[in-house]
mmCIF file of C-alpha atoms and ligand atoms in Angstrom:
data_model
loop_
_atom_site.group_PDB
_atom_site.id
_atom_site.type_symbol
_atom_site.label_atom_id
_atom_site.label_comp_id
_atom_site.label_asym_id
_atom_site.label_seq_id
_atom_site.Cartn_x
_atom_site.Cartn_y
_atom_site.Cartn_z
ATOM 1 C CA MET B 296 0.302 -0.048 -0.281
ATOM 2 C CA ILE B 297 1.232 4.088 -0.753
ATOM 3 C CA PRO B 298 -0.197 5.595 2.337
ATOM 4 C CA ILE B 299 -1.801 8.278 2.191
ATOM 5 C CA ALA B 300 0.981 9.631 4.726
ATOM 6 C CA LYS B 301 4.005 8.732 6.686
ATOM 7 C CA PRO B 302 5.874 10.160 9.389
ATOM 8 C CA LEU B 303 9.874 10.233 8.432
ATOM 9 C CA LEU B 304 11.768 9.685 10.762
ATOM 10 C CA ASP B 305 15.838 8.543 11.507
ATOM 11 C CA GLU B 306 18.234 7.836 13.797
ATOM 12 C CA LYS B 307 18.664 11.731 14.013
ATOM 13 C CA GLU B 308 15.204 11.927 15.906
ATOM 14 C CA ILE B 309 15.560 8.449 17.452
ATOM 15 C CA GLU B 310 18.855 9.751 19.507
ATOM 16 C CA ALA B 311 17.379 13.508 20.346
ATOM 17 C CA VAL B 312 14.703 11.596 21.942
ATOM 18 C CA SER B 313 17.326 9.620 23.811
ATOM 19 C CA ASN B 314 19.787 12.265 24.851
ATOM 20 C CA VAL B 315 16.490 13.285 26.528
ATOM 21 C CA LEU B 316 15.170 10.448 28.325
ATOM 22 C CA ARG B 317 18.389 10.011 29.284
ATOM 23 C CA SER B 318 18.519 13.673 31.248
ATOM 24 C CA GLY B 319 15.873 12.948 33.182
ATOM 25 C CA MET B 320 14.105 15.962 32.394
ATOM 26 C CA ILE B 321 11.304 14.511 30.412
ATOM 27 C CA ALA B 322 8.799 17.493 30.786
ATOM 28 C CA GLU B 323 8.225 20.622 29.538
ATOM 29 C CA GLY B 324 11.870 22.564 29.927
ATOM 30 C CA ALA B 325 15.203 23.032 28.166
ATOM 31 C CA ARG B 326 14.242 21.990 24.561
ATOM 32 C CA VAL B 327 11.022 23.293 24.387
ATOM 33 C CA ALA B 328 12.373 26.600 24.607
ATOM 34 C CA GLU B 329 14.788 25.644 21.867
ATOM 35 C CA PHE B 330 12.211 24.726 19.524
ATOM 36 C CA GLU B 331 10.025 27.654 19.963
ATOM 37 C CA GLU B 332 13.422 29.712 19.258
ATOM 38 C CA LYS B 333 13.750 28.670 16.321
ATOM 39 C CA PHE B 334 10.539 28.197 15.442
ATOM 40 C CA ALA B 335 9.731 31.669 15.712
ATOM 41 C CA ASP B 336 12.834 32.013 13.699
ATOM 42 C CA TYR B 337 11.371 29.890 10.920
ATOM 43 C CA ILE B 338 8.110 31.561 10.765
ATOM 44 C CA GLY B 339 9.578 35.073 10.932
ATOM 45 C CA VAL B 340 7.702 36.462 14.126
ATOM 46 C CA GLU B 341 8.768 37.229 17.091
ATOM 47 C CA HIS B 342 7.785 34.793 19.265
ATOM 48 C CA ALA B 343 6.324 31.174 19.390
ATOM 49 C CA VAL B 344 4.534 29.442 21.958
ATOM 50 C CA ALA B 345 4.367 26.035 22.220
ATOM 51 C CA VAL B 346 1.106 23.855 22.605
ATOM 52 C CA ASN B 347 0.370 19.997 22.563
ATOM 53 C CA SER B 348 -1.483 20.372 20.070
ATOM 54 C CA GLY B 349 -2.489 21.996 16.763
ATOM 55 C CA THR B 350 -6.014 22.448 18.369
ATOM 56 C CA ALA B 351 -4.488 23.249 21.966
ATOM 57 C CA ALA B 352 -2.665 26.576 19.957
ATOM 58 C CA LEU B 353 -5.717 27.128 18.348
ATOM 59 C CA HIS B 354 -7.517 27.484 21.367
ATOM 60 C CA ALA B 355 -4.899 29.532 23.622
ATOM 61 C CA SER B 356 -4.974 31.614 20.364
ATOM 62 C CA LEU B 357 -8.222 32.582 20.509
ATOM 63 C CA LEU B 358 -7.961 32.350 24.110
ATOM 64 C CA ALA B 359 -4.734 34.971 24.452
ATOM 65 C CA HIS B 360 -7.285 37.840 22.559
ATOM 66 C CA SER B 361 -10.052 37.068 24.896
ATOM 67 C CA ILE B 362 -11.999 36.048 22.405
ATOM 68 C CA GLY B 363 -15.321 34.267 24.188
ATOM 69 C CA VAL B 364 -18.968 34.234 25.041
ATOM 70 C CA GLY B 365 -20.719 36.817 22.829
ATOM 71 C CA ASP B 366 -18.184 37.302 19.865
ATOM 72 C CA GLU B 367 -18.428 35.450 16.033
ATOM 73 C CA VAL B 368 -15.592 34.250 14.324
ATOM 74 C CA ILE B 369 -15.604 33.319 10.757
ATOM 75 C CA THR B 370 -13.802 30.998 9.431
ATOM 76 C CA THR B 371 -14.204 28.527 6.496
ATOM 77 C CA SER B 372 -16.528 24.824 6.801
ATOM 78 C CA PHE B 373 -14.040 23.105 4.307
ATOM 79 C CA SER B 374 -11.819 21.910 7.525
ATOM 80 C CA PHE B 375 -10.882 19.835 10.209
ATOM 81 C CA ILE B 376 -13.082 20.027 13.025
ATOM 82 C CA ALA B 377 -10.150 21.507 15.319
ATOM 83 C CA THR B 378 -10.854 24.345 13.520
ATOM 84 C CA ALA B 379 -14.476 24.997 14.089
ATOM 85 C CA ASN B 380 -14.264 23.627 17.795
ATOM 86 C CA SER B 381 -11.585 25.614 19.192
ATOM 87 C CA ILE B 382 -14.275 29.569 19.005
ATOM 88 C CA LEU B 383 -17.114 26.404 20.512
ATOM 89 C CA PHE B 384 -14.613 26.187 22.970
ATOM 90 C CA THR B 385 -14.423 29.698 24.007
ATOM 91 C CA GLY B 386 -18.134 30.019 23.938
ATOM 92 C CA ALA B 387 -17.442 31.985 20.756
ATOM 93 C CA LYS B 388 -19.630 31.069 17.372
ATOM 94 C CA PRO B 389 -18.324 29.750 15.051
ATOM 95 C CA VAL B 390 -20.053 31.596 11.753
ATOM 96 C CA PHE B 391 -18.997 29.718 7.883
ATOM 97 C CA ALA B 392 -18.084 31.577 5.280
ATOM 98 C CA ASP B 393 -18.410 29.440 1.530
ATOM 99 C CA VAL B 394 -15.334 28.858 -0.064
ATOM 100 C CA GLU B 395 -14.032 29.127 -3.067
ATOM 101 C CA TYR B 396 -14.013 26.751 -5.930
ATOM 102 C CA ASP B 397 -10.262 26.402 -7.169
ATOM 103 C CA THR B 398 -8.030 26.842 -3.628
ATOM 104 C CA PHE B 399 -10.372 25.109 -1.706
ATOM 105 C CA ASN B 400 -9.878 27.888 1.297
ATOM 106 C CA VAL B 401 -12.074 30.808 2.105
ATOM 107 C CA ASP B 402 -13.999 33.428 -0.065
ATOM 108 C CA THR B 403 -13.164 36.949 1.150
ATOM 109 C CA ASP B 404 -16.515 38.317 -0.304
ATOM 110 C CA CYS B 405 -18.193 35.540 1.609
ATOM 111 C CA ILE B 406 -16.270 36.525 4.741
ATOM 112 C CA ILE B 407 -17.702 40.164 4.248
ATOM 113 C CA ASP B 408 -21.231 39.012 3.912
ATOM 114 C CA LYS B 409 -20.987 37.480 7.362
ATOM 115 C CA ILE B 410 -19.942 40.579 8.970
ATOM 116 C CA THR B 411 -21.868 41.371 12.228
ATOM 117 C CA PRO B 412 -21.558 43.953 15.226
ATOM 118 C CA ASP B 413 -20.467 41.154 17.117
ATOM 119 C CA THR B 414 -17.532 39.792 14.612
ATOM 120 C CA LYS B 415 -14.123 40.288 16.650
ATOM 121 C CA ALA B 416 -12.202 37.722 14.580
ATOM 122 C CA LEU B 417 -11.464 35.837 11.507
ATOM 123 C CA MET B 418 -10.109 32.529 11.018
ATOM 124 C CA PRO B 419 -8.826 31.248 7.673
ATOM 125 C CA VAL B 420 -7.342 28.007 6.768
ATOM 126 C CA HIS B 421 -4.160 27.572 4.775
ATOM 127 C CA LEU B 422 -6.316 24.189 3.886
ATOM 128 C CA TYR B 423 -4.183 21.358 2.177
ATOM 129 C CA GLY B 424 -0.996 24.060 2.330
ATOM 130 C CA HIS B 425 -1.988 26.851 -0.104
ATOM 131 C CA PRO B 426 -1.937 30.147 1.675
ATOM 132 C CA ALA B 427 -5.753 32.058 2.242
ATOM 133 C CA GLU B 428 -6.138 35.644 0.295
ATOM 134 C CA MET B 429 -4.336 37.012 3.008
ATOM 135 C CA LYS B 430 -3.576 40.443 1.464
ATOM 136 C CA ALA B 431 -8.066 41.046 1.345
ATOM 137 C CA ILE B 432 -8.264 39.309 4.413
ATOM 138 C CA MET B 433 -5.566 41.612 6.713
ATOM 139 C CA GLU B 434 -7.739 44.762 4.375
ATOM 140 C CA ILE B 435 -10.629 43.203 6.212
ATOM 141 C CA ALA B 436 -9.664 43.440 9.374
ATOM 142 C CA GLU B 437 -8.487 46.486 8.918
ATOM 143 C CA ASP B 438 -11.198 48.143 7.661
ATOM 144 C CA HIS B 439 -13.369 46.246 10.423
ATOM 145 C CA ASP B 440 -11.246 46.398 13.155
ATOM 146 C CA LEU B 441 -11.162 42.261 13.867
ATOM 147 C CA ILE B 442 -8.850 39.981 15.039
ATOM 148 C CA VAL B 443 -6.926 37.614 12.273
ATOM 149 C CA ILE B 444 -5.951 33.770 13.610
ATOM 150 C CA GLU B 445 -4.345 31.624 11.296
ATOM 151 C CA ASP B 446 -5.103 27.890 11.393
ATOM 152 C CA ALA B 447 -1.166 27.711 10.096
ATOM 153 C CA CYS B 448 -1.910 23.345 11.000
ATOM 154 C CA GLN B 449 -1.515 22.694 6.965
ATOM 155 C CA ALA B 450 1.213 24.480 5.836
ATOM 156 C CA HIS B 451 4.733 24.940 8.021
ATOM 157 C CA GLY B 452 6.765 27.635 5.427
ATOM 158 C CA ALA B 453 3.925 28.488 3.327
ATOM 159 C CA THR B 454 3.791 31.843 2.096
ATOM 160 C CA TYR B 455 2.148 34.665 0.251
ATOM 161 C CA GLY B 456 3.899 37.651 -0.928
ATOM 162 C CA GLY B 457 6.907 36.740 0.329
ATOM 163 C CA LYS B 458 5.794 36.184 3.987
ATOM 164 C CA LYS B 459 5.271 33.351 5.524
ATOM 165 C CA VAL B 460 1.635 31.912 6.975
ATOM 166 C CA GLY B 461 1.312 32.300 10.294
ATOM 167 C CA SER B 462 3.257 35.918 10.566
ATOM 168 C CA PHE B 463 0.219 37.416 9.309
ATOM 169 C CA GLY B 464 -2.131 37.783 12.075
ATOM 170 C CA THR B 465 -1.405 34.834 15.416
ATOM 171 C CA GLY B 466 -0.621 31.277 13.465
ATOM 172 C CA SER B 467 -1.600 28.072 14.502
ATOM 173 C CA PHE B 468 0.054 25.012 13.421
ATOM 174 C CA SER B 469 0.046 21.398 14.428
ATOM 175 C CA PHE B 470 3.172 18.639 14.579
ATOM 176 C CA TYR B 471 0.501 15.909 14.191
ATOM 177 C CA PRO B 472 2.468 13.246 12.446
ATOM 178 C CA THR B 473 0.555 13.658 9.130
ATOM 179 C CA LYS B 474 1.170 16.897 8.964
ATOM 180 C CA ASN B 475 5.006 18.221 6.791
ATOM 181 C CA MET B 476 6.914 18.068 10.193
ATOM 182 C CA THR B 477 5.739 16.480 13.343
ATOM 183 C CA THR B 478 6.452 16.173 16.345
ATOM 184 C CA SER B 479 3.884 13.507 17.446
ATOM 185 C CA GLU B 480 1.823 15.174 18.774
ATOM 186 C CA GLY B 481 2.012 19.006 19.696
ATOM 187 C CA GLY B 482 1.578 22.445 18.096
ATOM 188 C CA MET B 483 2.470 26.417 18.003
ATOM 189 C CA ILE B 484 1.572 29.881 18.564
ATOM 190 C CA THR B 485 3.233 32.325 16.344
ATOM 191 C CA THR B 486 3.266 36.048 16.777
ATOM 192 C CA ASP B 487 4.938 39.484 16.828
ATOM 193 C CA ASP B 488 2.166 40.959 19.663
ATOM 194 C CA LYS B 489 4.476 40.183 22.640
ATOM 195 C CA ALA B 490 1.223 40.650 25.034
ATOM 196 C CA VAL B 491 -0.657 37.368 23.301
ATOM 197 C CA ALA B 492 2.286 35.777 23.922
ATOM 198 C CA GLU B 493 2.131 35.861 27.075
ATOM 199 C CA ARG B 494 -1.366 35.476 27.808
ATOM 200 C CA ALA B 495 -0.740 32.287 25.732
ATOM 201 C CA ARG B 496 2.287 31.087 28.196
ATOM 202 C CA MET B 497 -0.223 31.502 30.830
ATOM 203 C CA ILE B 498 -3.085 29.666 29.334
ATOM 204 C CA ARG B 499 -1.082 26.847 28.677
ATOM 205 C CA SER B 500 -0.029 26.472 32.263
ATOM 206 C CA HIS B 501 -3.001 27.155 34.683
ATOM 207 C CA GLY B 502 -3.373 30.740 34.304
ATOM 208 C CA SER B 503 0.151 31.127 35.798
ATOM 209 C CA LYS B 504 3.348 33.526 35.050
ATOM 210 C CA GLN B 505 5.150 32.924 38.515
ATOM 211 C CA ARG B 506 4.558 29.419 40.241
ATOM 212 C CA TYR B 507 1.622 29.199 42.200
ATOM 213 C CA LEU B 508 -0.048 32.140 41.557
ATOM 214 C CA HIS B 509 -2.771 31.624 38.903
ATOM 215 C CA GLU B 510 -4.159 34.839 37.480
ATOM 216 C CA ILE B 511 -6.505 33.545 35.316
ATOM 217 C CA VAL B 512 -8.092 30.106 34.222
ATOM 218 C CA GLY B 513 -5.484 28.485 32.307
ATOM 219 C CA TYR B 514 -5.033 24.316 31.722
ATOM 220 C CA ASN B 515 -2.397 22.081 31.205
ATOM 221 C CA LEU B 516 -1.430 22.482 27.400
ATOM 222 C CA ARG B 517 2.242 22.016 27.643
ATOM 223 C CA MET B 518 4.613 20.081 25.358
ATOM 224 C CA THR B 519 7.147 18.248 26.487
ATOM 225 C CA ASP B 520 10.717 18.301 25.657
ATOM 226 C CA ILE B 521 10.422 14.886 24.500
ATOM 227 C CA SER B 522 7.945 16.328 21.525
ATOM 228 C CA ALA B 523 9.882 19.249 21.210
ATOM 229 C CA ALA B 524 13.063 17.105 20.943
ATOM 230 C CA ILE B 525 11.615 15.557 17.529
ATOM 231 C CA GLY B 526 10.480 18.625 16.037
ATOM 232 C CA LEU B 527 14.173 20.034 16.343
ATOM 233 C CA VAL B 528 15.566 17.561 14.460
ATOM 234 C CA GLN B 529 12.472 17.834 12.209
ATOM 235 C CA LEU B 530 12.159 21.879 12.129
ATOM 236 C CA GLY B 531 16.034 21.663 10.600
ATOM 237 C CA LYS B 532 14.662 18.755 7.553
ATOM 238 C CA LEU B 533 11.475 20.672 6.565
ATOM 239 C CA ASP B 534 12.197 22.744 3.807
ATOM 240 C CA ASP B 535 14.240 19.356 2.111
ATOM 241 C CA PHE B 536 10.651 17.951 2.859
ATOM 242 C CA THR B 537 8.906 20.781 1.048
ATOM 243 C CA SER B 538 10.969 20.500 -1.637
ATOM 244 C CA MET B 539 9.604 17.183 -2.124
ATOM 245 C CA ARG B 540 6.314 17.356 -2.054
ATOM 246 C CA LYS B 541 6.417 20.318 -4.365
ATOM 247 C CA GLU B 542 8.798 17.941 -7.092
ATOM 248 C CA ASN B 543 5.957 15.137 -6.473
ATOM 249 C CA ALA B 544 3.155 17.658 -7.667
ATOM 250 C CA LYS B 545 4.897 18.986 -10.575
ATOM 251 C CA VAL B 546 4.673 14.930 -11.611
ATOM 252 C CA LEU B 547 1.179 14.622 -10.512
ATOM 253 C CA SER B 548 0.054 17.754 -12.776
ATOM 254 C CA ASP B 549 2.037 17.185 -15.311
ATOM 255 C CA ALA B 550 0.943 14.397 -15.579
ATOM 256 C CA LEU B 551 -2.613 13.716 -14.706
ATOM 257 C CA GLY B 552 -3.271 18.064 -16.028
ATOM 258 C CA GLY B 553 -6.198 17.736 -18.844
ATOM 259 C CA LEU B 554 -7.632 14.680 -17.962
ATOM 260 C CA ASP B 555 -11.559 14.259 -18.375
ATOM 261 C CA GLY B 556 -13.427 14.553 -15.104
ATOM 262 C CA ILE B 557 -9.932 15.966 -13.117
ATOM 263 C CA THR B 558 -8.906 18.911 -11.965
ATOM 264 C CA VAL B 559 -5.559 19.481 -10.645
ATOM 265 C CA PRO B 560 -4.548 21.686 -7.792
ATOM 266 C CA VAL B 561 -3.573 25.589 -8.728
ATOM 267 C CA VAL B 562 -1.078 27.462 -7.194
ATOM 268 C CA ARG B 563 -1.795 31.127 -7.503
ATOM 269 C CA ASP B 564 0.703 33.747 -7.813
ATOM 270 C CA GLY B 565 2.588 34.719 -5.122
ATOM 271 C CA CYS B 566 1.513 32.109 -3.329
ATOM 272 C CA ASN B 567 4.327 28.899 -1.700
ATOM 273 C CA HIS B 568 2.350 25.739 -1.705
ATOM 274 C CA VAL B 569 3.867 23.337 0.826
ATOM 275 C CA PHE B 570 1.559 20.337 -0.518
ATOM 276 C CA HIS B 571 0.177 19.215 2.771
ATOM 277 C CA GLN B 572 -2.028 17.343 0.736
ATOM 278 C CA TYR B 573 -2.083 16.814 -3.269
ATOM 279 C CA THR B 574 -6.280 17.734 -3.911
ATOM 280 C CA ILE B 575 -7.947 17.385 -7.076
ATOM 281 C CA ARG B 576 -11.713 17.740 -8.128
ATOM 282 C CA ALA B 577 -12.556 14.172 -9.357
ATOM 283 C CA GLU B 578 -16.208 14.240 -10.538
ATOM 284 C CA LYS B 579 -16.912 10.690 -9.842
ATOM 285 C CA ARG B 580 -14.402 10.673 -6.840
ATOM 286 C CA ASP B 581 -15.682 7.693 -5.178
ATOM 287 C CA ASP B 582 -15.306 5.440 -7.777
ATOM 288 C CA LEU B 583 -11.998 6.958 -8.295
ATOM 289 C CA ALA B 584 -10.488 6.323 -4.817
ATOM 290 C CA ALA B 585 -12.262 2.865 -4.815
ATOM 291 C CA MET B 586 -9.951 2.055 -7.893
ATOM 292 C CA LEU B 587 -6.696 3.351 -6.451
ATOM 293 C CA ASN B 588 -7.244 2.018 -3.070
ATOM 294 C CA GLN B 589 -7.884 -1.749 -4.707
ATOM 295 C CA SER B 590 -5.156 -1.405 -6.540
ATOM 296 C CA GLY B 591 -3.039 -1.100 -3.181
ATOM 297 C CA ILE B 592 -2.945 3.161 -3.435
ATOM 298 C CA GLY B 593 -3.876 5.232 -0.527
ATOM 299 C CA THR B 594 -6.200 8.226 -0.899
ATOM 300 C CA GLY B 595 -7.580 10.852 1.457
ATOM 301 C CA THR B 596 -11.056 12.526 1.432
ATOM 302 C CA TYR B 597 -10.437 15.714 3.411
ATOM 303 C CA TYR B 598 -13.109 16.536 4.219
ATOM 304 C CA PRO B 599 -16.156 14.297 3.395
ATOM 305 C CA ILE B 600 -18.911 16.182 5.470
ATOM 306 C CA PRO B 601 -18.910 20.054 5.978
ATOM 307 C CA ILE B 602 -18.461 21.010 9.496
ATOM 308 C CA HIS B 603 -21.498 23.261 9.408
ATOM 309 C CA LYS B 604 -23.523 19.567 8.113
ATOM 310 C CA GLN B 605 -21.633 17.289 11.156
ATOM 311 C CA PRO B 606 -24.368 16.436 13.825
ATOM 312 C CA VAL B 607 -22.270 18.680 16.628
ATOM 313 C CA TYR B 608 -22.720 21.475 14.861
ATOM 314 C CA THR B 609 -26.599 20.814 12.598
ATOM 315 C CA ASP B 610 -27.508 19.944 17.113
ATOM 316 C CA LEU B 611 -26.555 23.381 17.373
ATOM 317 C CA GLY B 612 -28.590 24.592 15.021
ATOM 318 C CA TYR B 613 -26.712 25.233 12.527
ATOM 319 C CA ASN B 614 -28.434 24.902 8.698
ATOM 320 C CA ASP B 615 -26.173 27.252 6.366
ATOM 321 C CA ASN B 616 -26.659 27.097 2.500
ATOM 322 C CA LEU B 617 -22.693 27.170 1.052
ATOM 323 C CA PRO B 618 -22.842 25.311 -1.916
ATOM 324 C CA GLU B 619 -19.161 25.286 -3.489
ATOM 325 C CA CYS B 620 -18.577 23.813 -0.119
ATOM 326 C CA ASP B 621 -21.272 20.840 -0.519
ATOM 327 C CA LYS B 622 -19.132 21.031 -4.279
ATOM 328 C CA ALA B 623 -15.239 20.415 -3.022
ATOM 329 C CA ALA B 624 -16.375 17.985 -0.087
ATOM 330 C CA GLY B 625 -18.437 15.671 -3.231
ATOM 331 C CA GLU B 626 -15.018 15.893 -5.498
ATOM 332 C CA ALA B 627 -12.055 16.080 -3.758
ATOM 333 C CA LEU B 628 -9.741 13.588 -3.071
ATOM 334 C CA SER B 629 -5.748 13.597 -1.819
ATOM 335 C CA LEU B 630 -3.357 11.475 -3.244
ATOM 336 C CA PRO B 631 -0.279 10.226 -1.884
ATOM 337 C CA VAL B 632 2.569 13.176 -2.480
ATOM 338 C CA HIS B 633 4.547 13.025 0.915
ATOM 339 C CA PRO B 634 7.877 12.574 0.490
ATOM 340 C CA GLY B 635 8.266 8.993 1.238
ATOM 341 C CA VAL B 636 6.231 8.804 -2.184
ATOM 342 C CA SER B 637 9.199 7.578 -4.442
ATOM 343 C CA LYS B 638 9.076 8.178 -8.152
ATOM 344 C CA ASP B 639 8.208 4.564 -9.337
ATOM 345 C CA GLU B 640 5.103 5.009 -6.765
ATOM 346 C CA LEU B 641 4.350 8.784 -8.541
ATOM 347 C CA LYS B 642 4.671 6.167 -11.778
ATOM 348 C CA THR B 643 1.806 3.735 -10.780
ATOM 349 C CA ILE B 644 -0.777 6.479 -8.944
ATOM 350 C CA ILE B 645 -0.065 8.281 -12.596
ATOM 351 C CA GLU B 646 -0.753 4.765 -14.534
ATOM 352 C CA SER B 647 -3.901 3.782 -12.459
ATOM 353 C CA ILE B 648 -5.625 7.171 -12.819
ATOM 354 C CA LYS B 649 -5.122 7.446 -16.462
ATOM 355 C CA ASP B 650 -6.369 3.905 -17.292
ATOM 356 C CA TRP B 651 -9.173 4.527 -14.806
ATOM 357 C CA VAL B 652 -9.739 7.406 -17.044
ATOM 358 C CA VAL B 653 -9.592 5.916 -20.427
ATOM 359 C CA GLU B 654 -12.298 2.915 -19.443
ATOM 360 C CA ASN B 655 -14.504 5.232 -17.810
ATOM 361 C CA ASP B 656 -14.327 7.481 -20.816
HETATM 362 C C1 PLP Z 163 -4.249 19.334 11.697
HETATM 363 C C2 PLP Z 163 -5.655 20.670 12.135
HETATM 364 C C3 PLP Z 163 -5.829 20.431 13.353
HETATM 365 C C4 PLP Z 163 -5.448 20.345 14.529
HETATM 366 O O1 PLP Z 163 -4.051 20.083 14.829
HETATM 367 P P1 PLP Z 163 -4.560 18.809 15.556
HETATM 368 O O2 PLP Z 163 -2.057 18.832 16.226
HETATM 369 O O3 PLP Z 163 -4.523 17.573 15.638
HETATM 370 O O4 PLP Z 163 -4.980 19.309 17.166
HETATM 371 C C5 PLP Z 163 -6.393 22.150 13.350
HETATM 372 N N1 PLP Z 163 -6.575 22.280 12.155
HETATM 373 C C6 PLP Z 163 -6.553 21.460 10.752
HETATM 374 C C7 PLP Z 163 -6.851 22.402 9.445
HETATM 375 C C8 PLP Z 163 -5.960 20.803 10.705
HETATM 376 O O5 PLP Z 163 -5.464 20.242 9.640
#
């Protein structure tokens, strides 16, 4: 089976973890501080705050901006559930804007339609590693005095206009094993705002700056030095991983572009797409996925049910009309693009799809 995702770990990560274990200091410590510093440098921001998941990064980012009951946060329904759930955690209301046909990212015209006096923040997602339209998003935020929290959980190293995502607003990253780099479980908040970083640190650790003095309600969202040790090694490999993802994507697009019933991913001008996923649109998506899976090729459907149609949201009374989002949920199909996919495996994927297109013509 060619897997849809696979973390690439070698002796370097094993040694880094062993060193932490041998030290006996296995909770949050020096490795976490070093990882934060290097990640902040990589993204090009002043501060990075490590937490124990991407979900925790989103949650703590919202809380660090004092978003809560009575506030609305405009986001996309075509994402992983954690995007919207992090808003619900705070007591605020997720409001869903529709998506663009070509990038699957939030449609900035639809954002404007959803703004109310209660809107406090925008939460774009850089889906599949393609940056959201950050110029328009930052302009809307400026005009309406809104906070921007970027869900960059799939977009480590992606750039928009030469600037890394996660540096426009407050960034939230995930290091889950399927992401572009991993720490096992883990996440990171990125910001240039010292006060936001300080508050995020407090929320990460029971609302305290000073041990046993608790100023606000916080959680235990801390990353361990074991995870940070993995993250430091992975961060050093990230640009190579990204190059391989982009090369694989190019091979796939060169071969699959123009096939009947299939639309290959776009890369907008001025954007560096880091291909967390290589996602095509296929009119007969489910048939194509079934054929590929039977041929030993892993595929992903991200996401088969938009968030606003999930039972947890319909039970809350959500009943949005988001036609592009529904269409995307029916057509999106991700193919293996990660750095562990070999040239021969790419050939197998391409030949299988070409044969299927001819047979189904
Ligand atoms: C992975 C992911 C998250 C959540 O990250 P975890 O580390 O799994 O908690 C949030 N949003 C998006 C878009 C993701 O892909």
